Short mmCIF file of C-alpha atoms in Angstrom, two decimals:
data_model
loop_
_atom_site.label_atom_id
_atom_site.label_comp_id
_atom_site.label_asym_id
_atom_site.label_seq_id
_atom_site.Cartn_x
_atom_site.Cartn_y
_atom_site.Cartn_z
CA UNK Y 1 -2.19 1.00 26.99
CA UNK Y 2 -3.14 2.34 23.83
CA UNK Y 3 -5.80 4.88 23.59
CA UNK Y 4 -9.11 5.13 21.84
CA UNK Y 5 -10.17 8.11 19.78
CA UNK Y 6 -11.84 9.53 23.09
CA UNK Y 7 -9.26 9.40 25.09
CA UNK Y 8 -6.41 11.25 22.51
CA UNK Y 9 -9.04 13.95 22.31
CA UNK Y 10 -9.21 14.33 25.68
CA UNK Y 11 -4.96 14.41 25.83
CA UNK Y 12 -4.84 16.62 23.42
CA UNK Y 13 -7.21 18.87 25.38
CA UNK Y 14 -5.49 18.71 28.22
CA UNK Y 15 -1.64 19.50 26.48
CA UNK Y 16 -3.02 22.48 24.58
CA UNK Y 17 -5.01 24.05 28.26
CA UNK Y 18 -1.55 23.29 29.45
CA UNK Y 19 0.25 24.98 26.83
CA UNK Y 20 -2.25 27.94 26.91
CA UNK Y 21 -0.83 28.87 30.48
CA UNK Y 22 1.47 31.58 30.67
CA UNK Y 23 3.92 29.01 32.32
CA UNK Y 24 3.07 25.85 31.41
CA UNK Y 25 3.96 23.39 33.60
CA UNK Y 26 7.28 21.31 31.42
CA UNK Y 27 7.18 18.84 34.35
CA UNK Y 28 3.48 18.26 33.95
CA UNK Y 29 3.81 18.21 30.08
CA UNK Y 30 6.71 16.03 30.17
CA UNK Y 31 4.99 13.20 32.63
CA UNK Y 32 1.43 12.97 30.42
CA UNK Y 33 3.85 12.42 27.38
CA UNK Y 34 6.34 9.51 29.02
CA UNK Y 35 2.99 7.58 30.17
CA UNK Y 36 2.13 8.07 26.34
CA UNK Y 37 2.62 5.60 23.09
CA UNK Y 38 4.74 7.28 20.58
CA UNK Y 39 1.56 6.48 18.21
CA UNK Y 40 -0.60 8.21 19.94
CA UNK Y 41 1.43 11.47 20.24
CA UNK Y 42 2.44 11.32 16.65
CA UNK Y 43 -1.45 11.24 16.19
CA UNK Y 44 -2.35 13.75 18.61
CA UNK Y 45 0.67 16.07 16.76
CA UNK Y 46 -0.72 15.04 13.56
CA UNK Y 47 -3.89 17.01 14.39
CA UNK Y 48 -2.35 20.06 15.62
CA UNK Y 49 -0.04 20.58 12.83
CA UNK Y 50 -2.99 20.54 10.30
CA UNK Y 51 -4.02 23.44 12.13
CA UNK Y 52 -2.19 26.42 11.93
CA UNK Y 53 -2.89 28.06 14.99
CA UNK Y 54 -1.96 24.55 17.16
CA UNK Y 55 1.08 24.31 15.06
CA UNK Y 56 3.04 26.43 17.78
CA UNK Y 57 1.58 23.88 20.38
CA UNK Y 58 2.86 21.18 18.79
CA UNK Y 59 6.54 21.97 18.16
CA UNK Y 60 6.85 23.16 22.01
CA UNK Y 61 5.38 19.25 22.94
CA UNK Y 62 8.42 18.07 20.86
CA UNK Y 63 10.61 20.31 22.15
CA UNK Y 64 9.85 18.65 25.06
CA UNK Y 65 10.54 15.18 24.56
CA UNK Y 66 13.74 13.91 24.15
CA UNK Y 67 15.94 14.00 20.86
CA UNK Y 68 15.25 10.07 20.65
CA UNK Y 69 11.80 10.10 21.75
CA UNK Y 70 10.99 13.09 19.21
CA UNK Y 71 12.18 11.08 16.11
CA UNK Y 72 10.65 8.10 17.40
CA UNK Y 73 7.44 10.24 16.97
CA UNK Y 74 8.29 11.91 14.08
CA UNK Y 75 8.26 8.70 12.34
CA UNK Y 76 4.62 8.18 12.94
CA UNK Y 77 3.74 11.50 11.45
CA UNK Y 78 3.31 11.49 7.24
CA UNK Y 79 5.41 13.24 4.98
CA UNK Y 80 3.42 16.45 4.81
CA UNK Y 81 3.11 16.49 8.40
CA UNK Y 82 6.93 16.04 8.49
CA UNK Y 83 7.97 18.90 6.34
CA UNK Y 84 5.80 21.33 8.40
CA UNK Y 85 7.72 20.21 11.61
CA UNK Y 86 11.19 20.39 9.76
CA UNK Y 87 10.50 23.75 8.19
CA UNK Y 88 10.36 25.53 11.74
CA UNK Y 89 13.73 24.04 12.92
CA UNK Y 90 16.88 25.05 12.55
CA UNK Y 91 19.71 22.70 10.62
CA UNK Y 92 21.45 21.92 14.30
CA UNK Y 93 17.77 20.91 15.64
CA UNK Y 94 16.85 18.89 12.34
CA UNK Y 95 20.40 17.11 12.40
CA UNK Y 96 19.53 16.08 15.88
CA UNK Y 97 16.30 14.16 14.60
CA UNK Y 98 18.01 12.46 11.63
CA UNK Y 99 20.66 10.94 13.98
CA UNK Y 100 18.10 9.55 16.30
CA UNK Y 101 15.70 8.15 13.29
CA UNK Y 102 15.83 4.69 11.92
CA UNK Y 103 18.30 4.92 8.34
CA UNK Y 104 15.33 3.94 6.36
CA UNK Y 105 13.22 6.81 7.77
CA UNK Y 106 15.67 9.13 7.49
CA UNK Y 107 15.91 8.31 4.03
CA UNK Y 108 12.53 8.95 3.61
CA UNK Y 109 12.57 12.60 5.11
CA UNK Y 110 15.26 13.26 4.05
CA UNK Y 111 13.99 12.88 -0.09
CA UNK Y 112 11.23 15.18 1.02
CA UNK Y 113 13.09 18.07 1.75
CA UNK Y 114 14.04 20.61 -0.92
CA UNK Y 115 17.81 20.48 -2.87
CA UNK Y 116 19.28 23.31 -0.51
CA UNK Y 117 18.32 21.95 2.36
CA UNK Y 118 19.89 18.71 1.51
CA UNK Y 119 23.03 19.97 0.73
CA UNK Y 120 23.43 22.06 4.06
CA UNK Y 121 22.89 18.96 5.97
CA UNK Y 122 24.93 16.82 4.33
CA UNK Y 123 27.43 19.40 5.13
CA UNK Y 124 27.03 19.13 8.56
CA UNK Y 125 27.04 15.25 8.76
CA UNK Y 126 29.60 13.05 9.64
CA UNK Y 127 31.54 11.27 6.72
CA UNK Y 128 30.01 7.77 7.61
CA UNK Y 129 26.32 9.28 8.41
CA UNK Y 130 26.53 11.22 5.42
CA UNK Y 131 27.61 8.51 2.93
CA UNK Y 132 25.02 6.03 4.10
CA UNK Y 133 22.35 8.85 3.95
CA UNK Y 134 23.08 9.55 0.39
CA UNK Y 135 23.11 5.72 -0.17
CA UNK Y 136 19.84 4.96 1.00
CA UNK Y 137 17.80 8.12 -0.44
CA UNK Y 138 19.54 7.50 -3.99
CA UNK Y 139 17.31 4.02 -4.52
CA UNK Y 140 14.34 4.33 -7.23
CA UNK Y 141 10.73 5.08 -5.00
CA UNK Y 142 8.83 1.55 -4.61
CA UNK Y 143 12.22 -0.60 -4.89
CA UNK Y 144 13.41 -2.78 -1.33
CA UNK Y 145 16.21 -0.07 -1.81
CA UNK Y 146 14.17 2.88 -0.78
CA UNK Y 147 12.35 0.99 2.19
CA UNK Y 148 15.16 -1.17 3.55
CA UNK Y 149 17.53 -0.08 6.81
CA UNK Y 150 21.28 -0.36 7.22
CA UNK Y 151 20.71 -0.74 10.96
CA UNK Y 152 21.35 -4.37 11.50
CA UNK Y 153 23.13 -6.84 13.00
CA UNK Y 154 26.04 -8.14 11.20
CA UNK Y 155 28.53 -10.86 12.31
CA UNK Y 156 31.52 -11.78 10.53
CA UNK Y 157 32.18 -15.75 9.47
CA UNK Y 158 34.66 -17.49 11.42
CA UNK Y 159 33.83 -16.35 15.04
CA UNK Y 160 33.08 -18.33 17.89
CA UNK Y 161 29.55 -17.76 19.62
CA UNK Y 162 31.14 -15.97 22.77
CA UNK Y 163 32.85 -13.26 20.26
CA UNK Y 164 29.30 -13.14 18.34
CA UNK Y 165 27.47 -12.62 21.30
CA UNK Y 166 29.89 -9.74 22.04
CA UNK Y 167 29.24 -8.11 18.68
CA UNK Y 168 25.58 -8.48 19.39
CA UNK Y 169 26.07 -6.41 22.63
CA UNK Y 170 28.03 -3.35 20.86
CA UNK Y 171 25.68 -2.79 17.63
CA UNK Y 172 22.43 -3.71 19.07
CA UNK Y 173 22.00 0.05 20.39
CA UNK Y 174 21.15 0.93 16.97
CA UNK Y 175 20.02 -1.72 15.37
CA UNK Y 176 16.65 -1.77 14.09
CA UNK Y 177 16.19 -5.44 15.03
CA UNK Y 178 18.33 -8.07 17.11
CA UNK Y 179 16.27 -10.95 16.68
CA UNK Y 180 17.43 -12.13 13.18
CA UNK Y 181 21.79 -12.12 13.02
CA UNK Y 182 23.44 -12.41 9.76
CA UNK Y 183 26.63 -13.58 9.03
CA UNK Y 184 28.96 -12.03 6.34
CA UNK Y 185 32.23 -13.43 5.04
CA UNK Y 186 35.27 -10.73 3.67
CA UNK Y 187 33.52 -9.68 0.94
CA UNK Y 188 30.30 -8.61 2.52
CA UNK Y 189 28.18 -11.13 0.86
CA UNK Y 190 25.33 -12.87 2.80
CA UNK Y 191 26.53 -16.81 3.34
CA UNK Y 192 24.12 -16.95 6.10
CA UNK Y 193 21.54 -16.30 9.11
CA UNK Y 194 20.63 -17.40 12.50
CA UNK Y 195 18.32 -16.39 15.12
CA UNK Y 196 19.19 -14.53 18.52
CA UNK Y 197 17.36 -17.88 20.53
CA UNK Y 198 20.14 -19.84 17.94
CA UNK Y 199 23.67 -17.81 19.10
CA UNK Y 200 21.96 -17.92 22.98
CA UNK Y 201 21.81 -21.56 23.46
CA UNK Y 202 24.70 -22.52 21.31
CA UNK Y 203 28.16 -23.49 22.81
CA UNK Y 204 30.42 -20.56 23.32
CA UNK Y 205 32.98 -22.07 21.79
CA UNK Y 206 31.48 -23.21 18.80
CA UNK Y 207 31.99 -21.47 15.41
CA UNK Y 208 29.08 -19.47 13.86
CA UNK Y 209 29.47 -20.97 10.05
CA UNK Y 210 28.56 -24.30 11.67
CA UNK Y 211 25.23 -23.51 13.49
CA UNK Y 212 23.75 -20.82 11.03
CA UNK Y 213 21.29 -21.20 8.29
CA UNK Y 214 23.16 -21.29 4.97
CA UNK Y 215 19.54 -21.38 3.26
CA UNK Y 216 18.81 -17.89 2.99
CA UNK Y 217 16.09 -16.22 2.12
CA UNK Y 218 16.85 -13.03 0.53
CA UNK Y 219 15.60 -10.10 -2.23
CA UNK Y 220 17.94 -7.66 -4.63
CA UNK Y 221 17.88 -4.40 -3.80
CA UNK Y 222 16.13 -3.45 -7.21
CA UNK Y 223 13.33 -5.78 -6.47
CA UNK Y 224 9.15 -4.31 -6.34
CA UNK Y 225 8.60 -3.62 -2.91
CA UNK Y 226 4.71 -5.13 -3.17
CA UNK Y 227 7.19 -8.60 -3.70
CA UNK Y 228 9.09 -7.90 -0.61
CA UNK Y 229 5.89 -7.80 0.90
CA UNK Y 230 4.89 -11.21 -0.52
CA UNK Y 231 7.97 -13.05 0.50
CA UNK Y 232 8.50 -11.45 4.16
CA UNK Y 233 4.32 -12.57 4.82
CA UNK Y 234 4.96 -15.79 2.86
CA UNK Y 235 7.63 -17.04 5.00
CA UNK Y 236 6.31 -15.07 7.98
CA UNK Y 237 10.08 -13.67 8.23
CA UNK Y 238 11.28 -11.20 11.18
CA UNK Y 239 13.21 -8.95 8.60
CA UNK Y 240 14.24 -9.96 5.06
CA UNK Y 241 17.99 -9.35 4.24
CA UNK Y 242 18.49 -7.48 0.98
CA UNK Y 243 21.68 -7.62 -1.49
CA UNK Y 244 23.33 -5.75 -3.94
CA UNK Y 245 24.66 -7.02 -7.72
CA UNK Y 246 27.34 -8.13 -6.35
CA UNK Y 247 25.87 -10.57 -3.62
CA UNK Y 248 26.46 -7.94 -0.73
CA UNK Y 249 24.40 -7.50 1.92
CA UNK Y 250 23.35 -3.94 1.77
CA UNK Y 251 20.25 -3.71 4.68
CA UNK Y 252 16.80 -5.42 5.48
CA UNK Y 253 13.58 -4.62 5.50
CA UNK Y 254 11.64 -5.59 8.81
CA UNK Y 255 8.31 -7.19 9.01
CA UNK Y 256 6.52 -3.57 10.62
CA UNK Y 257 7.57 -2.06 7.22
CA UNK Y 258 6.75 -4.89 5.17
CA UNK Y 259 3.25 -4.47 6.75
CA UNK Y 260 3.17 -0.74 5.74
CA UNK Y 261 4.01 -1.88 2.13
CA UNK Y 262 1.09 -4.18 2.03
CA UNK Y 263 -0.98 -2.03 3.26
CA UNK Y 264 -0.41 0.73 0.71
CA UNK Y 265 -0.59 -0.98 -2.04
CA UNK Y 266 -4.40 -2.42 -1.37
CA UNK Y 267 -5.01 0.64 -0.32
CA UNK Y 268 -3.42 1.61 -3.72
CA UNK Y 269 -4.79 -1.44 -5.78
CA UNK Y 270 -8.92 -0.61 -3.82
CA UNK Y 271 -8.37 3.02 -5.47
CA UNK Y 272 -7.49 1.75 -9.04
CA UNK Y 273 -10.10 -0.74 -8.61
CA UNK Y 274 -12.92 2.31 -8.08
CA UNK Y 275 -10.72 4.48 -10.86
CA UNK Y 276 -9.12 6.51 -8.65
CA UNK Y 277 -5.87 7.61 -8.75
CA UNK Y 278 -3.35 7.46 -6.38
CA UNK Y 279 -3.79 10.10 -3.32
CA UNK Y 280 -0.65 11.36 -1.87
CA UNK Y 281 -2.17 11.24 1.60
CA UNK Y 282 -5.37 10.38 3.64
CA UNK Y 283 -9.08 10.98 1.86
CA UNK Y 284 -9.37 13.26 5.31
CA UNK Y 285 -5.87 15.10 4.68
CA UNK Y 286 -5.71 15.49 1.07
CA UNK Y 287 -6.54 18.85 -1.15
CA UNK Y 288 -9.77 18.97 -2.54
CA UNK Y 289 -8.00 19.67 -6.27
CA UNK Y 290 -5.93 16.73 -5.93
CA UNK Y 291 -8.66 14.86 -4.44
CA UNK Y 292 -10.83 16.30 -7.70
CA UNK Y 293 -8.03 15.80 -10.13
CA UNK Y 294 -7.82 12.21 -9.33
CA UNK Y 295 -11.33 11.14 -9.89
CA UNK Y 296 -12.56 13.19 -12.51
CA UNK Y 297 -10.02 11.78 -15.60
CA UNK Y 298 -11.85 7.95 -15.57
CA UNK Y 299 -15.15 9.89 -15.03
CA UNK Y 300 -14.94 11.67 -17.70
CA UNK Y 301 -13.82 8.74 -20.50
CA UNK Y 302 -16.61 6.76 -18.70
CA UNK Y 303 -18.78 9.32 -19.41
CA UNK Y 304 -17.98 9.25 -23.49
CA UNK Y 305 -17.89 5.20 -23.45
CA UNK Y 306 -21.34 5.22 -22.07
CA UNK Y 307 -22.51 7.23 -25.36
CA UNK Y 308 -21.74 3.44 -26.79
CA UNK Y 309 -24.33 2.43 -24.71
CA UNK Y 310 -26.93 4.80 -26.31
CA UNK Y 311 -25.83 4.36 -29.65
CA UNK Y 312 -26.87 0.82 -29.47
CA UNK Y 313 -29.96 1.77 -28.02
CA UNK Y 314 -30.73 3.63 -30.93
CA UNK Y 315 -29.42 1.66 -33.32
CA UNK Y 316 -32.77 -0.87 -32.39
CA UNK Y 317 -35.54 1.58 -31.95
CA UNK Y 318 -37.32 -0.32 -34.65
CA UNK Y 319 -37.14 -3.17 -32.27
CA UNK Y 320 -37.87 -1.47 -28.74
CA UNK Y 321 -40.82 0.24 -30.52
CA UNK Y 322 -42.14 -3.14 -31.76
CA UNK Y 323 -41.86 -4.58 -28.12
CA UNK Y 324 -41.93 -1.83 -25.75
CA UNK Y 325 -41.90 -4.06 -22.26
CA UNK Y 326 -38.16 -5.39 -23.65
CA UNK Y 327 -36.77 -1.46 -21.80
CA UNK Y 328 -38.42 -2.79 -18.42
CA UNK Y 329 -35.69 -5.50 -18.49
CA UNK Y 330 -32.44 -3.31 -19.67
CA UNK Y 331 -31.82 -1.99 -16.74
CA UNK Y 332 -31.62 -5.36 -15.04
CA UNK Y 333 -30.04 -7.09 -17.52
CA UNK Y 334 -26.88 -4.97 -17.96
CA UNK Y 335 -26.76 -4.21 -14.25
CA UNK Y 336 -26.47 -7.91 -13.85
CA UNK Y 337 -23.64 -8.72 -16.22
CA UNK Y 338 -21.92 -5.56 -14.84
CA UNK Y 339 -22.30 -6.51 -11.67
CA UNK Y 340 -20.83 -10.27 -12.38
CA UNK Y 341 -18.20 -9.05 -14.38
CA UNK Y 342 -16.82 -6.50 -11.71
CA UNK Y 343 -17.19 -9.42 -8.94
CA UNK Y 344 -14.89 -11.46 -11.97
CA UNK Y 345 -12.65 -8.56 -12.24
CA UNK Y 346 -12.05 -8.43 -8.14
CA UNK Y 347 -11.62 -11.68 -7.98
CA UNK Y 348 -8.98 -11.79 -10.33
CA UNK Y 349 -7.17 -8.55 -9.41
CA UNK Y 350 -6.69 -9.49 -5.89
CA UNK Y 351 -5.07 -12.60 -6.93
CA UNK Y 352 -2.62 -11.69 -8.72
CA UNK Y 353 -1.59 -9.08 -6.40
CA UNK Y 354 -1.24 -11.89 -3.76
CA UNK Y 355 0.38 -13.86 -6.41
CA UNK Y 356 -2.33 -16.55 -5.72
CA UNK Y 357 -2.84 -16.66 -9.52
CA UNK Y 358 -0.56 -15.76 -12.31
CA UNK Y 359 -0.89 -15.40 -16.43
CA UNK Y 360 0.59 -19.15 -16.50
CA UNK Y 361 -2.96 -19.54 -14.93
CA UNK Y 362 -5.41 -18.18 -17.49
CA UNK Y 363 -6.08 -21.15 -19.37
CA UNK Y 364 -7.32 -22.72 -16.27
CA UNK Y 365 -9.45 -19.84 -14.73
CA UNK Y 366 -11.15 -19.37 -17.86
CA UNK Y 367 -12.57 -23.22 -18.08
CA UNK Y 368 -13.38 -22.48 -14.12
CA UNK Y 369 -15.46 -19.50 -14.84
CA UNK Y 370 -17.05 -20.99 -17.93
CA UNK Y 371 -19.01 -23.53 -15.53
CA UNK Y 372 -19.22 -20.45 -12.53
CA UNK Y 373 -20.30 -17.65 -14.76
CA UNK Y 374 -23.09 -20.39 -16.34
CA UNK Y 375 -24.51 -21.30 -13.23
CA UNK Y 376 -24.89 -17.74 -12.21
CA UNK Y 377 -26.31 -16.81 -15.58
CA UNK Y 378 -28.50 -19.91 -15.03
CA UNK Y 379 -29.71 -19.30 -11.89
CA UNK Y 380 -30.01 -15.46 -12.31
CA UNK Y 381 -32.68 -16.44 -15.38
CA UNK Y 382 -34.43 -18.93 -13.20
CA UNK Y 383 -35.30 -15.74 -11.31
CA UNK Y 384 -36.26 -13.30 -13.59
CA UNK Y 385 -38.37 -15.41 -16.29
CA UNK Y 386 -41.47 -15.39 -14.06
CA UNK Y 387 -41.31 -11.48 -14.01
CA UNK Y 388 -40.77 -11.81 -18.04
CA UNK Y 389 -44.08 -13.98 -18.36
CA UNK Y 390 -46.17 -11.66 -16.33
CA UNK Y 391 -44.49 -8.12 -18.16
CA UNK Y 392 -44.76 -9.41 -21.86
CA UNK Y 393 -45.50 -13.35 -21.70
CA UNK Y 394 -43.50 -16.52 -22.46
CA UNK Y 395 -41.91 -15.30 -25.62
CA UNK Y 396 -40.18 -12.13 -23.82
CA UNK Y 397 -39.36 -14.35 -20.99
CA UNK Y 398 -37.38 -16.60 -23.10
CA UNK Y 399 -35.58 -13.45 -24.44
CA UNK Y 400 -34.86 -12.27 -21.06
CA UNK Y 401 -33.61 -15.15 -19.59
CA UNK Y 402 -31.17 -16.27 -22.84
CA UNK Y 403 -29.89 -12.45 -22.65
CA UNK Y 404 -29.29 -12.87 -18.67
CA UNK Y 405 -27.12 -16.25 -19.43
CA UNK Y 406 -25.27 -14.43 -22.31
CA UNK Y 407 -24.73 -11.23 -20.39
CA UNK Y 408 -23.64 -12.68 -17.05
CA UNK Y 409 -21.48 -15.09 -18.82
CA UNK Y 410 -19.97 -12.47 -20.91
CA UNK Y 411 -19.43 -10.19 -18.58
CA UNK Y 412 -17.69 -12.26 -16.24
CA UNK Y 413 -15.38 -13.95 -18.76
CA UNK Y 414 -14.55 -10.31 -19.93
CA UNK Y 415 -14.00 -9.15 -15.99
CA UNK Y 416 -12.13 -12.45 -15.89
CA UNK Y 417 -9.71 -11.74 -19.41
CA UNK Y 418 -9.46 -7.88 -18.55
CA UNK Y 419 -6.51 -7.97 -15.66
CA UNK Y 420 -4.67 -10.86 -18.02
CA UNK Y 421 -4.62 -8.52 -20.78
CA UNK Y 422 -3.43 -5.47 -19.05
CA UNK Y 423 -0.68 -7.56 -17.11
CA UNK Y 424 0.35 -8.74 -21.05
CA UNK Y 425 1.18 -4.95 -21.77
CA UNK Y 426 2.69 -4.14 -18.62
CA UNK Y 427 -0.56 -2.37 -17.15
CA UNK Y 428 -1.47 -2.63 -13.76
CA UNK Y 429 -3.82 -5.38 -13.81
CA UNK Y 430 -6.11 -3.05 -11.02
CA UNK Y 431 -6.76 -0.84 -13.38
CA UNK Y 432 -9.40 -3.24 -14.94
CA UNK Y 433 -12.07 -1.13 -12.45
CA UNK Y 434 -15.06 -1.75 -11.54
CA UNK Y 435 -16.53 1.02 -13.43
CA UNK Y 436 -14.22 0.23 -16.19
CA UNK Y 437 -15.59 -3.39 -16.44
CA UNK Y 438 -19.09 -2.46 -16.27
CA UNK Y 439 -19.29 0.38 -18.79
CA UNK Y 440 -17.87 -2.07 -20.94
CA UNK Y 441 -20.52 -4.91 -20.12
CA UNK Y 442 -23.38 -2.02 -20.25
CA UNK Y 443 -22.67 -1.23 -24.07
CA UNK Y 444 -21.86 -4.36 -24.73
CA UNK Y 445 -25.43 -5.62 -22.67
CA UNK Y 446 -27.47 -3.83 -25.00
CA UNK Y 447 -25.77 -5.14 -28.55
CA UNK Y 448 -26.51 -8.67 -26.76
CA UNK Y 449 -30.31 -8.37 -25.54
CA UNK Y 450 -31.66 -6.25 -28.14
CA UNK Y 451 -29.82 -8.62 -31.15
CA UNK Y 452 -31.38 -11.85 -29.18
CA UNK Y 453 -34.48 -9.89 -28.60
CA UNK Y 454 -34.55 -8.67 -32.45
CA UNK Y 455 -33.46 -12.58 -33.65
CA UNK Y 456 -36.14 -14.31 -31.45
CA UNK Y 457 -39.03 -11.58 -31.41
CA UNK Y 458 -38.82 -10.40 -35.08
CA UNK Y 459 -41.72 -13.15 -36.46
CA UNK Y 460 -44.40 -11.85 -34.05
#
């Protein structure tokens, strides 16, 4: 049963009174852990190792568990957390917990840890262990290289189902999943794939190449890992295979880590999208320089492009001193289009991370905002005219409304255009922010109202 915040707090409470004893109780310890989720410990031991004085308390709790077990949790812990755990053991204790990890998350720990370390495990490893281990840490960050596993189940072309199923039985053990089989001829290349419920129900005699799926669905290693993503939730596969240059099937990446990479990214793409850079860890968990260094770059340039915004300003004083009530509106005006244009922006940003929309699509999008981003402006000067009438009467009213059409439709056609024209010069298309889009509209908000305003108000 998986526990709620309450009840890891109280878990943790208990391990550490046990812990405080001056012999704790391993038999105790060891029962309160096996009834536990490997989640929840690696969250319980996430919150101890952020505190120095609990860090003790934690490493005795995985000294506890078994070698499998304490990779299993180790794995839930993040990369900081990790290295904190790692730097208290011993090469023999740390070698243990790489064996027992997935290959993929070994990979992973194994690129945090410094150059000398490294090289004294490698030492240490067996020939086989070792050469896959430098394999899998040596692909490029963000690649299906760097998140796939070796640890599946292979079967060679040309056996019968009774010699398949036998195969099955001896590398299952380690595999990470045994639901998906894939079938390899000489070379190693990929010629096929077939379910577990498939090889079960098939005839034992029966040869593999005939019953398997030649239609395979598979990435290169080299490929984005946001597209891995997109194709494993697309085709709402178990694990997608990945191959080499040379056709060879080199690992997979399951659908658990698939989820992980999805996640990330929105989580990476919401952060752009607010003009934040990317944290290295949890808004709870991360320094407050980092956490200052990341925010304060776009703040900053915002800060200067909003001087555009006053320069316009004063560039019409004649005008605002002629008609005074016309500043009652600014405010409302450019928080409209900015508003508009960062809804645009969203829109837009979010679909082509999903791949829902594409450059091939622009020319379309932009006729479909046209009539979207005129209604709004429409409707949005339906609203406010009354106000203009009683503030300044029917002349400023007809100002205020044409400048909340042009605005609105402005600022969403430039919210819409933004991502387009980043993705054209190899930008990421999230970086067309929110804050980004409307300090544009705001300078741009004033040229617009106080020209109409200036055009339509100058005879009276």
């Amino acid at each position: 049963m998986a526990l709620n915040d309450e009840s890891l707090q109280e878990l943790k409470a208990e391990l550490l009174d046990e812990l405080a004893k001056e012999v704790p109780s391993k038999t105790l310890l060891s029962l309160r852990l096996a009834e536990t989720r490997s989640a929840d410990i690696g969250e319980i031991l996430e919150e101890m190792i952020e505190d120095d004085e609990e860090l003790p308390a934690a490493l005795s709790l995985l000294d506890i568990l078994s070698a499998e077990r304490a990779a299993n949790v180790l794995g839930y812990l993040p990369g900081e957390s990790q290295l904190e755990v790692v730097g208290k053991l011993d090469d023999s204790q740390v070698l243990k917990l790489l064996e027992e990890m997935g290959s993929d998350e070994r990979a992973d720990l194994f690129n945090l840890l410094s150059e000398d370390r490294r090289e004294a495990l490698l030492r240490r490893m067996a020939h086989r262990e070792r050469e896959d281990l430098k394999r899998l840490a040596s692909y490029e960050e963000g690649t299906a290289g760097a998140i796939m596993t070796s640890d599946y189940v292979s079967i060679a072309s040309g056996m019968t189902v009774s010699q398949a199923m036998m195969r099955v039985r001896q590398t299952a053990p380690d595999a990470e999943t045994v639901y998906q089989l894939y079938i390899l001829d000489s070379d190693g290349q990929l010629i096929g794939t077939m379910s577990l419920r498939q090889l079960m129900v098939a005839r034992p005699g029966a040869i593999v190449d005939d019953i398997m799926i030649k239609d395979v669905i598979s990435t290169r290693v080299d490929s984005a890992q946001e597209d891995v993503a997109r194709i494993v939730a697309k085709y709402d596969l178990l694990a997608l295979p990945v191959i080499d240059a040379d056709d060879r099937m080199v690992g997979i990446v399951t659908h658990d880590d698939a989820m992980d990479v999805a996640e990330s990214e929105a989580t990476e793409d919401f952060h752009k999208g607010m003009s934040i850079g990317q944290l290295e860890d949890g808004v709870s968990r991360v320094k407050l320089w980092s956490l200052y260094r990341k925010r304060v770059f776009w703040l900053v340039l915002l800060v200067f492009a909003n001087l555009f915004s006053g320069a316009g300003i004063a560039y019409f004083e004649d005008t605002i001193a002629a008609q005074v009530a016309l500043v009652f509106f600014l405010p409302l005006l450019i928080g409209s289009g900015g508003n508009a244009g960062a809804q645009a922006a969203t829109l837009m940003v979010r679909g082509m991370a999903t791949g829902d929309v594409g450059v091939k699509d622009w020319g379309k999008l932009l006729g479909r905002e046209l009539l979207v981003a005129g209604s709004l402006g429409i409707t949005m000067a339906i609203a406010v005219t009354p106000i203009g009438i009683m503030r300044g009467g029917e002349a400023l009213a007809m100002v205020v409304a044409l400048s909340m059409v042009t605005i609105v439709l402005f600022g969403s056609l430039l919210g819409m255009c933004l991502p387009f024209v980043l993705e054209r010069f190899k930008v990421d298309p999230a970086t067309a922010s929110a804050p980004l889009v409307t300090t544009l509209i705001d300078a741009s908000g004033v040229v617009i109202y106080f020209s109409i305003a200036t055009l339509m108000l100058s005879g009276l």
